[in-house]
Amino acid sequence: MSTIPKSQLKREALIKATINLVNNDGFHAAPMSKIAKMANVSPGTIYLYFENKQDLVNQAYIEVKKAFTQFAFKDYEENFAVEKGFKKIWMNIAKFKLKEVDEALFLSQCDNTPMIDELSRQEGLKHLHPLIELWKRGITEEIIKPVSPYMLYAFTVYPIAFLMNMQQRGINKLTQTHVNEAYEMAWNSIKL
Amino acid sequence: MSTIPKSQLKREALIKATINLVNNDGFHAAPMSKIAKMANVSPGTIYLYFENKQDLVNQAYIEVKKAFTQFAFKDYEENFAVEKGFKKIWMNIAKFKLKEVDEALFLSQCDNTPMIDELSRQEGLKHLHPLIELWKRGITEEIIKPVSPYMLYAFTVYPIAFLMNMQQRGINKLTQTHVNEAYEMAWNSIKL
DNA sequence: TAAATAAAAATGAACGTTCATTCATTTTAT
DNA sequence: ATAAAATGAATGAACGTTCATTTTTATTTA
């Protein structure tokens, strides 16, 4: 049985604490001392794992983004038919955003503010490649509208973040029925 | 000729400076001293117009949101046919987000972070009422999918913010053709 | 009209606080 | 006994905010 090294545990705890505090209070009100306390660690310890606050937030972003994209392509295979593949990926993303609320909220905040370095942002985008490829195939097969991937993303994936935000604020509950409705809307917006 | 009072000019300059700095550096890196400098005003002067930093940001948000919703309903009339009315409003919103980039970016940041008081957030939402009403009518007339307004918003208006963000980062240019394509996608996602 | 006075607006140095970060010391693991 | 990991009090810089003073504007007086 391979155990997780203790140092990794502290790192994870710090990243989790960062996500929670930034979600609840915002970057500007998430001091290192509070992050340390929430992770049950001394402030000084943070600097054994991260260069500084910016590095901590950058790494948190990259880590969460990686988990997100891995989740997105679970059980997806490149030879799926276009619509089947898209549905799989979209549903995965929806599941992630609605179950892993903390992580998803954090991403939504990072993606809409100058909180994160441009470099980390690019790093985080890398792993979405298979979805772009699928869309490309969908376009050549004349199943999907011939528009830029940004457009396709804007009308299919980005809306989920809004629904998650509303759900989180207790404004709009999301049942499985709603998720299915949402998928239909996403697909209708990009299908030819 | 009615002139604008000088005090209003300072208030406006401060709000504009806040928007710019928060856009470029984020709330956490937009100190009052910098805001004052950018508005050509002494730090102390800010406190003649605003209670504190939070109040300044809240008021900036409310002001911009008001301008946004006013713009959204320009030349819209409640007796328009559903699709015509929706197209009018959607195109207005798109125009706002793509022309008034600073204001729109600021809103996108405020709407996705805990930067703004819940109260100001609600205040800012008030004026979207006519769009909700239009959607309601569209549903009873069986033109629009019978789903919650949050869902409709998520798939029609929210995506524009993403496209604007990409455009702003120089990642994806948006011509009028793209805007028209985007409208089609928005409409396809909600039409019955 | 011009000078004198009062009121309002604006200033910016100073204050107290908070923050990110460091490092001499202690604790834990080898 | 040695090395590695963790601590947390100390540090100095930066921040939001205040307020005694100055500058500007408005009003009154001569």
Short mmCIF file of C-alpha atoms (C1' of nucleotides) in Angstrom, two decimals:
data_model
loop_
_atom_site.label_atom_id
_atom_site.label_comp_id
_atom_site.label_asym_id
_atom_site.label_seq_id
_atom_site.Cartn_x
_atom_site.Cartn_y
_atom_site.Cartn_z
CA MET A 1 0.00 0.00 0.00
CA SER A 2 1.67 3.23 -1.16
CA THR A 3 1.02 6.08 1.26
CA ILE A 4 0.87 9.73 0.39
CA PRO A 5 3.91 11.63 1.70
CA LYS A 6 3.11 13.96 4.59
CA SER A 7 4.48 16.93 2.74
CA GLN A 8 1.97 16.38 -0.07
CA LEU A 9 -0.80 16.40 2.51
CA LYS A 10 0.23 19.85 3.76
CA ARG A 11 0.47 21.14 0.22
CA GLU A 12 -3.02 19.86 -0.52
CA ALA A 13 -4.40 21.30 2.71
CA LEU A 14 -2.93 24.69 1.85
CA ILE A 15 -4.40 24.65 -1.63
CA LYS A 16 -7.77 23.58 -0.30
CA ALA A 17 -7.69 26.36 2.29
CA THR A 18 -6.77 28.88 -0.38
CA ILE A 19 -9.69 27.81 -2.54
CA ASN A 20 -12.13 28.05 0.34
CA LEU A 21 -11.00 31.44 1.55
CA VAL A 22 -10.78 32.98 -1.90
CA ASN A 23 -14.25 31.67 -2.67
CA ASN A 24 -15.79 33.10 0.47
CA ASP A 25 -13.90 36.35 0.92
CA GLY A 26 -12.08 37.01 -2.35
CA PHE A 27 -8.36 37.20 -2.99
CA HIS A 28 -8.10 40.61 -1.34
CA ALA A 29 -9.47 39.28 1.93
CA ALA A 30 -7.61 35.98 2.08
CA PRO A 31 -4.44 36.69 4.08
CA MET A 32 -1.69 34.15 4.40
CA SER A 33 -2.22 33.97 8.16
CA LYS A 34 -5.83 32.88 7.65
CA ILE A 35 -4.88 30.39 4.96
CA ALA A 36 -2.28 28.93 7.31
CA LYS A 37 -4.75 28.68 10.16
CA MET A 38 -7.36 26.99 7.99
CA ALA A 39 -4.75 24.46 6.82
CA ASN A 40 -3.57 23.85 10.41
CA VAL A 41 -0.11 25.01 9.55
CA SER A 42 2.14 27.85 10.60
CA PRO A 43 2.38 30.86 8.27
CA GLY A 44 6.06 30.19 7.77
CA THR A 45 5.36 26.69 6.54
CA ILE A 46 3.56 28.01 3.49
CA TYR A 47 6.90 29.25 2.21
CA LEU A 48 8.37 25.77 2.28
CA TYR A 49 5.85 24.75 -0.38
CA PHE A 50 5.23 27.95 -2.30
CA GLU A 51 7.39 30.89 -3.32
CA ASN A 52 4.86 33.49 -2.30
CA LYS A 53 1.15 34.20 -2.29
CA GLN A 54 0.94 34.64 -6.05
CA ASP A 55 2.65 31.30 -6.57
CA LEU A 56 0.26 29.64 -4.16
CA VAL A 57 -2.75 30.93 -6.04
CA ASN A 58 -1.24 30.09 -9.43
CA GLN A 59 -0.52 26.54 -8.36
CA ALA A 60 -3.97 26.17 -6.87
CA TYR A 61 -5.41 27.27 -10.19
CA ILE A 62 -3.31 24.89 -12.25
CA GLU A 63 -4.07 21.99 -9.94
CA VAL A 64 -7.82 22.54 -10.02
CA LYS A 65 -7.84 23.10 -13.75
CA LYS A 66 -6.00 19.85 -14.24
CA ALA A 67 -8.50 17.97 -12.08
CA PHE A 68 -11.29 19.62 -14.03
CA THR A 69 -10.02 18.64 -17.46
CA GLN A 70 -9.22 15.11 -16.33
CA PHE A 71 -12.77 14.79 -15.08
CA ALA A 72 -14.07 16.24 -18.34
CA PHE A 73 -12.65 13.41 -20.44
CA LYS A 74 -13.53 10.51 -18.16
CA ASP A 75 -14.88 7.59 -20.21
CA TYR A 76 -14.51 9.63 -23.37
CA GLU A 77 -12.85 8.05 -26.36
CA GLU A 78 -11.65 9.84 -29.44
CA ASN A 79 -13.49 7.51 -31.80
CA PHE A 80 -16.91 8.30 -30.39
CA ALA A 81 -19.42 9.77 -32.81
CA VAL A 82 -19.41 13.54 -32.58
CA GLU A 83 -22.68 14.01 -30.73
CA LYS A 84 -22.07 11.10 -28.40
CA GLY A 85 -18.60 12.40 -27.57
CA PHE A 86 -19.84 15.91 -27.01
CA LYS A 87 -22.61 14.75 -24.73
CA LYS A 88 -20.20 12.67 -22.69
CA ILE A 89 -17.79 15.55 -22.22
CA TRP A 90 -20.51 18.12 -21.57
CA MET A 91 -22.17 15.91 -18.97
CA ASN A 92 -18.83 15.30 -17.29
CA ILE A 93 -18.20 19.01 -17.09
CA ALA A 94 -21.68 19.65 -15.74
CA LYS A 95 -21.22 16.97 -13.12
CA PHE A 96 -17.90 18.43 -12.05
CA LYS A 97 -19.26 21.95 -11.78
CA LEU A 98 -22.29 20.88 -9.82
CA LYS A 99 -20.60 18.39 -7.49
CA GLU A 100 -17.15 19.91 -6.98
CA VAL A 101 -18.65 23.30 -6.30
CA ASP A 102 -15.65 24.72 -4.42
CA GLU A 103 -13.22 23.91 -7.17
CA ALA A 104 -15.56 25.12 -9.88
CA LEU A 105 -16.31 28.39 -8.11
CA PHE A 106 -12.63 29.01 -7.70
CA LEU A 107 -12.03 28.46 -11.40
CA SER A 108 -14.84 30.78 -12.35
CA GLN A 109 -13.31 33.47 -10.16
CA CYS A 110 -9.82 32.94 -11.56
CA ASP A 111 -11.04 32.96 -15.14
CA ASN A 112 -12.80 36.30 -14.74
CA THR A 113 -10.20 38.32 -12.84
CA PRO A 114 -6.51 39.29 -13.14
CA MET A 115 -5.84 37.13 -10.09
CA ILE A 116 -3.80 34.59 -12.03
CA ASP A 117 -0.62 35.00 -14.06
CA GLU A 118 -1.09 34.85 -17.80
CA LEU A 119 1.36 31.94 -17.89
CA SER A 120 -0.60 29.82 -15.42
CA ARG A 121 -3.72 30.64 -17.37
CA GLN A 122 -2.23 29.22 -20.55
CA GLU A 123 -0.92 26.22 -18.63
CA GLY A 124 -4.43 25.53 -17.40
CA LEU A 125 -5.93 25.72 -20.90
CA LYS A 126 -3.65 23.12 -22.46
CA HIS A 127 -5.58 20.03 -21.51
CA LEU A 128 -8.82 20.96 -23.23
CA HIS A 129 -7.35 19.88 -26.54
CA PRO A 130 -9.49 16.77 -27.15
CA LEU A 131 -12.66 18.85 -27.00
CA ILE A 132 -11.27 21.24 -29.61
CA GLU A 133 -10.37 18.28 -31.80
CA LEU A 134 -13.84 16.80 -31.43
CA TRP A 135 -15.37 20.11 -32.48
CA LYS A 136 -13.08 20.29 -35.48
CA ARG A 137 -14.23 16.85 -36.54
CA GLY A 138 -17.84 17.84 -35.96
CA ILE A 139 -17.38 20.78 -38.28
CA THR A 140 -15.82 18.76 -41.12
CA GLU A 141 -18.57 16.17 -40.74
CA GLU A 142 -21.09 19.04 -41.01
CA ILE A 143 -22.68 18.22 -37.68
CA ILE A 144 -21.51 21.31 -35.83
CA LYS A 145 -21.67 24.96 -36.89
CA PRO A 146 -18.43 26.13 -38.54
CA VAL A 147 -17.50 28.72 -35.93
CA SER A 148 -14.44 29.23 -33.73
CA PRO A 149 -13.95 26.98 -30.70
CA TYR A 150 -14.26 30.07 -28.49
CA MET A 151 -17.75 30.56 -29.78
CA LEU A 152 -18.60 26.90 -29.21
CA TYR A 153 -17.17 27.08 -25.70
CA ALA A 154 -19.03 30.29 -24.92
CA PHE A 155 -22.41 28.74 -25.72
CA THR A 156 -21.96 25.27 -24.31
CA VAL A 157 -19.48 25.14 -21.43
CA TYR A 158 -19.42 28.71 -20.12
CA PRO A 159 -23.16 28.78 -19.33
CA ILE A 160 -22.70 25.95 -16.86
CA ALA A 161 -20.57 28.24 -14.72
CA PHE A 162 -23.43 30.70 -14.51
CA LEU A 163 -25.88 28.03 -13.46
CA MET A 164 -23.43 26.83 -10.85
CA ASN A 165 -23.00 30.36 -9.49
CA MET A 166 -26.75 30.77 -9.16
CA GLN A 167 -27.10 27.37 -7.56
CA GLN A 168 -24.36 28.26 -5.10
CA ARG A 169 -26.04 31.52 -4.11
CA GLY A 170 -29.19 29.56 -3.43
CA ILE A 171 -31.00 31.42 -6.18
CA ASN A 172 -31.73 28.56 -8.55
CA LYS A 173 -31.70 24.88 -7.71
CA LEU A 174 -30.56 22.42 -10.38
CA THR A 175 -32.12 18.98 -10.60
CA GLN A 176 -31.12 16.30 -13.09
CA THR A 177 -34.05 17.42 -15.25
CA HIS A 178 -32.59 20.92 -15.42
CA VAL A 179 -29.22 19.51 -16.36
CA ASN A 180 -30.81 17.58 -19.21
CA GLU A 181 -32.64 20.68 -20.38
CA ALA A 182 -29.40 22.59 -20.24
CA TYR A 183 -27.67 19.99 -22.35
CA GLU A 184 -30.36 20.27 -25.01
CA MET A 185 -29.87 24.03 -25.07
CA ALA A 186 -26.13 23.67 -25.38
CA TRP A 187 -26.42 21.19 -28.20
CA ASN A 188 -29.07 23.20 -30.03
CA SER A 189 -26.84 26.22 -30.01
CA ILE A 190 -23.98 24.52 -31.84
CA LYS A 191 -25.56 21.79 -33.97
CA LEU A 192 -26.00 22.51 -37.64
CA MET B 1 -27.03 75.45 -20.85
CA SER B 2 -27.05 73.28 -17.73
CA THR B 3 -23.52 72.40 -16.64
CA ILE B 4 -22.53 69.34 -14.70
CA PRO B 5 -21.57 70.19 -11.11
CA LYS B 6 -17.86 69.90 -10.46
CA SER B 7 -18.45 67.48 -7.62
CA GLN B 8 -20.17 65.07 -9.99
CA LEU B 9 -17.15 65.22 -12.27
CA LYS B 10 -14.88 64.09 -9.43
CA ARG B 11 -17.24 61.32 -8.49
CA GLU B 12 -17.31 60.13 -12.07
CA ALA B 13 -13.53 60.35 -12.38
CA LEU B 14 -13.14 58.27 -9.23
CA ILE B 15 -15.54 55.62 -10.45
CA LYS B 16 -13.83 55.50 -13.82
CA ALA B 17 -10.43 55.16 -12.17
CA THR B 18 -11.73 52.37 -9.96
CA ILE B 19 -13.06 50.47 -12.95
CA ASN B 20 -9.78 50.80 -14.81
CA LEU B 21 -7.57 49.77 -11.94
CA VAL B 22 -9.73 46.88 -10.85
CA ASN B 23 -9.83 45.67 -14.45
CA ASN B 24 -6.09 45.77 -14.87
CA ASP B 25 -4.84 44.75 -11.43
CA GLY B 26 -7.80 43.30 -9.58
CA PHE B 27 -9.49 44.58 -6.43
CA HIS B 28 -6.64 43.38 -4.24
CA ALA B 29 -4.09 45.44 -6.14
CA ALA B 30 -6.10 48.62 -6.55
CA PRO B 31 -5.15 50.76 -3.53
CA MET B 32 -7.01 53.97 -2.74
CA SER B 33 -3.82 55.95 -3.28
CA LYS B 34 -3.58 54.70 -6.87
CA ILE B 35 -7.26 55.29 -7.53
CA ALA B 36 -6.86 58.84 -6.24
CA LYS B 37 -3.84 59.48 -8.41
CA MET B 38 -5.56 58.16 -11.52
CA ALA B 39 -8.55 60.40 -10.85
CA ASN B 40 -6.28 63.42 -10.22
CA VAL B 41 -7.56 63.78 -6.72
CA SER B 42 -6.12 63.55 -3.25
CA PRO B 43 -6.70 60.31 -1.32
CA GLY B 44 -8.64 62.20 1.32
CA THR B 45 -11.06 63.51 -1.28
CA ILE B 46 -12.37 60.03 -2.00
CA TYR B 47 -13.92 60.03 1.46
CA LEU B 48 -15.98 63.11 0.66
CA TYR B 49 -17.81 61.11 -1.98
CA PHE B 50 -17.68 57.56 -0.64
CA GLU B 51 -17.84 56.03 2.80
CA ASN B 52 -14.94 53.67 2.21
CA LYS B 53 -13.40 51.44 -0.42
CA GLN B 54 -16.20 48.91 -0.31
CA ASP B 55 -18.75 51.66 -0.83
CA LEU B 56 -16.77 53.02 -3.77
CA VAL B 57 -16.74 49.65 -5.49
CA ASN B 58 -20.39 48.99 -4.71
CA GLN B 59 -21.42 52.33 -6.17
CA ALA B 60 -19.26 51.79 -9.22
CA TYR B 61 -20.99 48.46 -9.75
CA ILE B 62 -24.49 49.86 -9.39
CA GLU B 63 -23.71 52.77 -11.70
CA VAL B 64 -22.28 50.57 -14.45
CA LYS B 65 -25.06 48.02 -14.12
CA LYS B 66 -27.61 50.79 -14.50
CA ALA B 67 -25.91 52.08 -17.64
CA PHE B 68 -25.80 48.53 -18.95
CA THR B 69 -29.49 47.80 -18.46
CA GLN B 70 -30.50 51.17 -19.87
CA PHE B 71 -28.48 50.42 -22.95
CA ALA B 72 -30.00 46.95 -23.16
CA PHE B 73 -33.52 48.27 -23.61
CA LYS B 74 -32.76 51.10 -26.02
CA ASP B 75 -35.38 51.20 -28.79
CA TYR B 76 -37.10 48.18 -27.30
CA GLU B 77 -40.84 48.28 -26.85
CA GLU B 78 -42.90 45.89 -24.81
CA ASN B 79 -45.33 45.19 -27.63
CA PHE B 80 -42.65 43.87 -29.98
CA ALA B 81 -43.09 40.30 -31.18
CA VAL B 82 -41.12 37.95 -28.99
CA GLU B 83 -38.31 37.15 -31.38
CA LYS B 84 -37.98 40.73 -32.59
CA GLY B 85 -37.84 41.99 -29.03
CA PHE B 86 -35.32 39.40 -28.00
CA LYS B 87 -33.08 40.15 -30.94
CA LYS B 88 -33.23 43.88 -30.20
CA ILE B 89 -32.26 43.38 -26.55
CA TRP B 90 -29.61 40.76 -27.29
CA MET B 91 -27.97 42.92 -29.94
CA ASN B 92 -28.01 45.91 -27.58
CA ILE B 93 -26.30 43.86 -24.92
CA ALA B 94 -23.73 42.56 -27.38
CA LYS B 95 -23.03 46.08 -28.60
CA PHE B 96 -22.57 47.29 -25.04
CA LYS B 97 -20.24 44.48 -24.12
CA LEU B 98 -18.13 44.90 -27.21
CA LYS B 99 -17.98 48.70 -27.28
CA GLU B 100 -17.97 49.61 -23.59
CA VAL B 101 -15.30 47.05 -22.85
CA ASP B 102 -14.10 48.62 -19.60
CA GLU B 103 -17.53 48.74 -18.08
CA ALA B 104 -18.39 45.24 -19.27
CA LEU B 105 -15.16 43.73 -18.00
CA PHE B 106 -15.75 45.32 -14.64
CA LEU B 107 -19.24 43.83 -14.45
CA SER B 108 -17.96 40.41 -15.38
CA GLN B 109 -15.43 40.61 -12.60
CA CYS B 110 -17.96 41.81 -10.05
CA ASP B 111 -20.49 39.16 -11.00
CA ASN B 112 -18.00 36.34 -10.51
CA THR B 113 -16.33 37.32 -7.23
CA PRO B 114 -17.32 38.23 -3.66
CA MET B 115 -16.07 41.75 -4.39
CA ILE B 116 -19.55 43.28 -4.19
CA ASP B 117 -22.06 43.35 -1.34
CA GLU B 118 -25.05 41.08 -1.80
CA LEU B 119 -27.29 44.13 -1.47
CA SER B 120 -25.63 46.03 -4.31
CA ARG B 121 -25.80 42.88 -6.38
CA GLN B 122 -29.56 42.70 -5.96
CA GLU B 123 -29.87 46.43 -6.62
CA GLY B 124 -28.04 45.91 -9.91
CA LEU B 125 -30.30 43.07 -10.98
CA LYS B 126 -33.55 44.98 -10.63
CA HIS B 127 -33.62 46.62 -14.01
CA LEU B 128 -33.50 43.47 -16.10
CA HIS B 129 -37.19 42.96 -15.50
CA PRO B 130 -38.46 43.65 -19.07
CA LEU B 131 -36.31 40.84 -20.45
CA ILE B 132 -37.75 38.41 -17.92
CA GLU B 133 -41.23 39.53 -18.87
CA LEU B 134 -40.48 39.08 -22.56
CA TRP B 135 -39.26 35.56 -21.89
CA LYS B 136 -42.38 34.79 -19.90
CA ARG B 137 -44.48 35.91 -22.84
CA GLY B 138 -42.35 33.88 -25.21
CA ILE B 139 -43.00 30.79 -23.11
CA THR B 140 -46.78 31.23 -22.99
CA GLU B 141 -46.80 31.86 -26.74
CA GLU B 142 -44.82 28.62 -27.13
CA ILE B 143 -41.97 30.33 -28.92
CA ILE B 144 -39.39 29.90 -26.18
CA LYS B 145 -38.46 26.79 -24.20
CA PRO B 146 -40.31 26.59 -20.88
CA VAL B 147 -37.27 26.84 -18.62
CA SER B 148 -36.26 29.22 -15.85
CA PRO B 149 -35.02 32.70 -16.76
CA TYR B 150 -31.65 31.79 -15.23
CA MET B 151 -31.30 29.06 -17.80
CA LEU B 152 -32.28 31.41 -20.60
CA TYR B 153 -29.83 34.00 -19.36
CA ALA B 154 -27.05 31.44 -19.02
CA PHE B 155 -27.31 30.41 -22.67
CA THR B 156 -27.96 33.74 -24.32
CA VAL B 157 -26.50 36.66 -22.38
CA TYR B 158 -23.77 35.10 -20.28
CA PRO B 159 -21.85 33.72 -23.29
CA ILE B 160 -21.33 37.25 -24.58
CA ALA B 161 -19.21 37.99 -21.52
CA PHE B 162 -16.91 35.11 -22.43
CA LEU B 163 -16.51 36.33 -25.99
CA MET B 164 -15.76 39.80 -24.69
CA ASN B 165 -13.14 38.44 -22.31
CA MET B 166 -11.42 36.58 -25.14
CA GLN B 167 -11.61 39.59 -27.39
CA GLN B 168 -10.09 41.74 -24.66
CA ARG B 169 -7.20 39.36 -24.14
CA GLY B 170 -6.51 39.54 -27.86
CA ILE B 171 -7.26 35.84 -28.23
CA ASN B 172 -10.30 36.02 -30.48
CA LYS B 173 -11.40 38.98 -32.59
CA LEU B 174 -15.10 39.60 -33.07
CA THR B 175 -16.41 41.01 -36.33
CA GLN B 176 -20.04 41.81 -37.06
CA THR B 177 -20.30 38.42 -38.77
CA HIS B 178 -19.26 36.71 -35.56
CA VAL B 179 -21.82 38.69 -33.62
CA ASN B 180 -24.52 37.58 -36.02
CA GLU B 181 -23.40 33.98 -35.71
CA ALA B 182 -23.45 34.33 -31.96
CA TYR B 183 -26.98 35.66 -32.06
CA GLU B 184 -28.12 32.65 -34.06
CA MET B 185 -26.54 30.36 -31.50
CA ALA B 186 -28.21 32.20 -28.64
CA TRP B 187 -31.60 32.06 -30.30
CA ASN B 188 -31.25 28.42 -31.30
CA SER B 189 -30.53 27.49 -27.71
CA ILE B 190 -33.78 28.91 -26.36
CA LYS B 191 -36.30 28.72 -29.21
CA LEU B 192 -38.81 25.91 -29.14
"C1'" DT C 1 -16.80 97.08 -8.31
"C1'" DA C 2 -13.51 95.59 -4.99
"C1'" DA C 3 -12.32 94.13 -0.68
"C1'" DA C 4 -13.58 91.35 3.36
"C1'" DT C 5 -15.59 87.49 5.28
"C1'" DA C 6 -17.69 83.16 5.64
"C1'" DA C 7 -18.53 78.53 3.96
"C1'" DA C 8 -17.34 74.56 1.36
"C1'" DA C 9 -14.20 71.61 -0.89
"C1'" DA C 10 -9.87 69.64 -1.20
"C1'" DT C 11 -5.52 68.48 0.48
"C1'" DG C 12 -1.75 65.30 1.97
"C1'" DA C 13 1.05 64.15 5.90
"C1'" DA C 14 0.32 61.23 9.75
"C1'" DC C 15 -1.81 57.21 12.19
"C1'" DG C 16 -2.84 52.75 13.39
"C1'" DT C 17 -3.48 48.44 11.40
"C1'" DT C 18 -2.76 44.61 8.59
"C1'" DC C 19 -0.26 42.11 5.60
"C1'" DA C 20 3.38 39.11 3.27
"C1'" DT C 21 7.54 37.43 4.28
"C1'" DT C 22 11.78 36.06 7.06
"C1'" DC C 23 14.70 33.50 10.13
"C1'" DA C 24 16.48 32.10 14.70
"C1'" DT C 25 14.76 28.48 17.26
"C1'" DT C 26 12.27 24.19 18.23
"C1'" DT C 27 10.25 19.87 16.98
"C1'" DT C 28 10.11 15.70 14.45
"C1'" DA C 29 12.05 12.04 11.70
"C1'" DT C 30 16.09 9.41 10.31
"C1'" DA D 1 23.45 12.44 16.62
"C1'" DT D 2 22.18 14.45 12.45
"C1'" DA D 3 19.25 16.24 9.19
"C1'" DA D 4 14.85 17.87 7.69
"C1'" DA D 5 10.59 20.05 8.60
"C1'" DA D 6 7.96 23.23 11.00
"C1'" DT D 7 7.31 27.02 13.92
"C1'" DG D 8 5.70 31.77 15.16
"C1'" DA D 9 7.42 36.12 16.80
"C1'" DA D 10 9.58 39.84 14.52
"C1'" DT D 11 10.04 43.06 10.52
"C1'" DG D 12 9.20 46.46 7.40
"C1'" DA D 13 6.38 47.85 3.73
"C1'" DA D 14 1.85 49.08 2.23
"C1'" DC D 15 -2.66 49.91 3.11
"C1'" DG D 16 -7.24 52.37 4.33
"C1'" DT D 17 -8.63 56.11 6.69
"C1'" DT D 18 -8.48 60.59 9.37
"C1'" DC D 19 -8.12 65.42 10.27
"C1'" DA D 20 -5.62 69.83 10.95
"C1'" DT D 21 -4.60 72.88 7.46
"C1'" DT D 22 -4.93 75.15 2.95
"C1'" DT D 23 -7.28 76.45 -1.17
"C1'" DT D 24 -11.27 77.58 -3.63
"C1'" DT D 25 -15.86 79.32 -4.07
"C1'" DA D 26 -19.77 82.00 -2.56
"C1'" DT D 27 -21.66 85.73 0.00
"C1'" DT D 28 -21.66 90.05 2.20
"C1'" DT D 29 -20.08 94.65 3.02
"C1'" DA D 30 -18.25 99.23 1.77
#
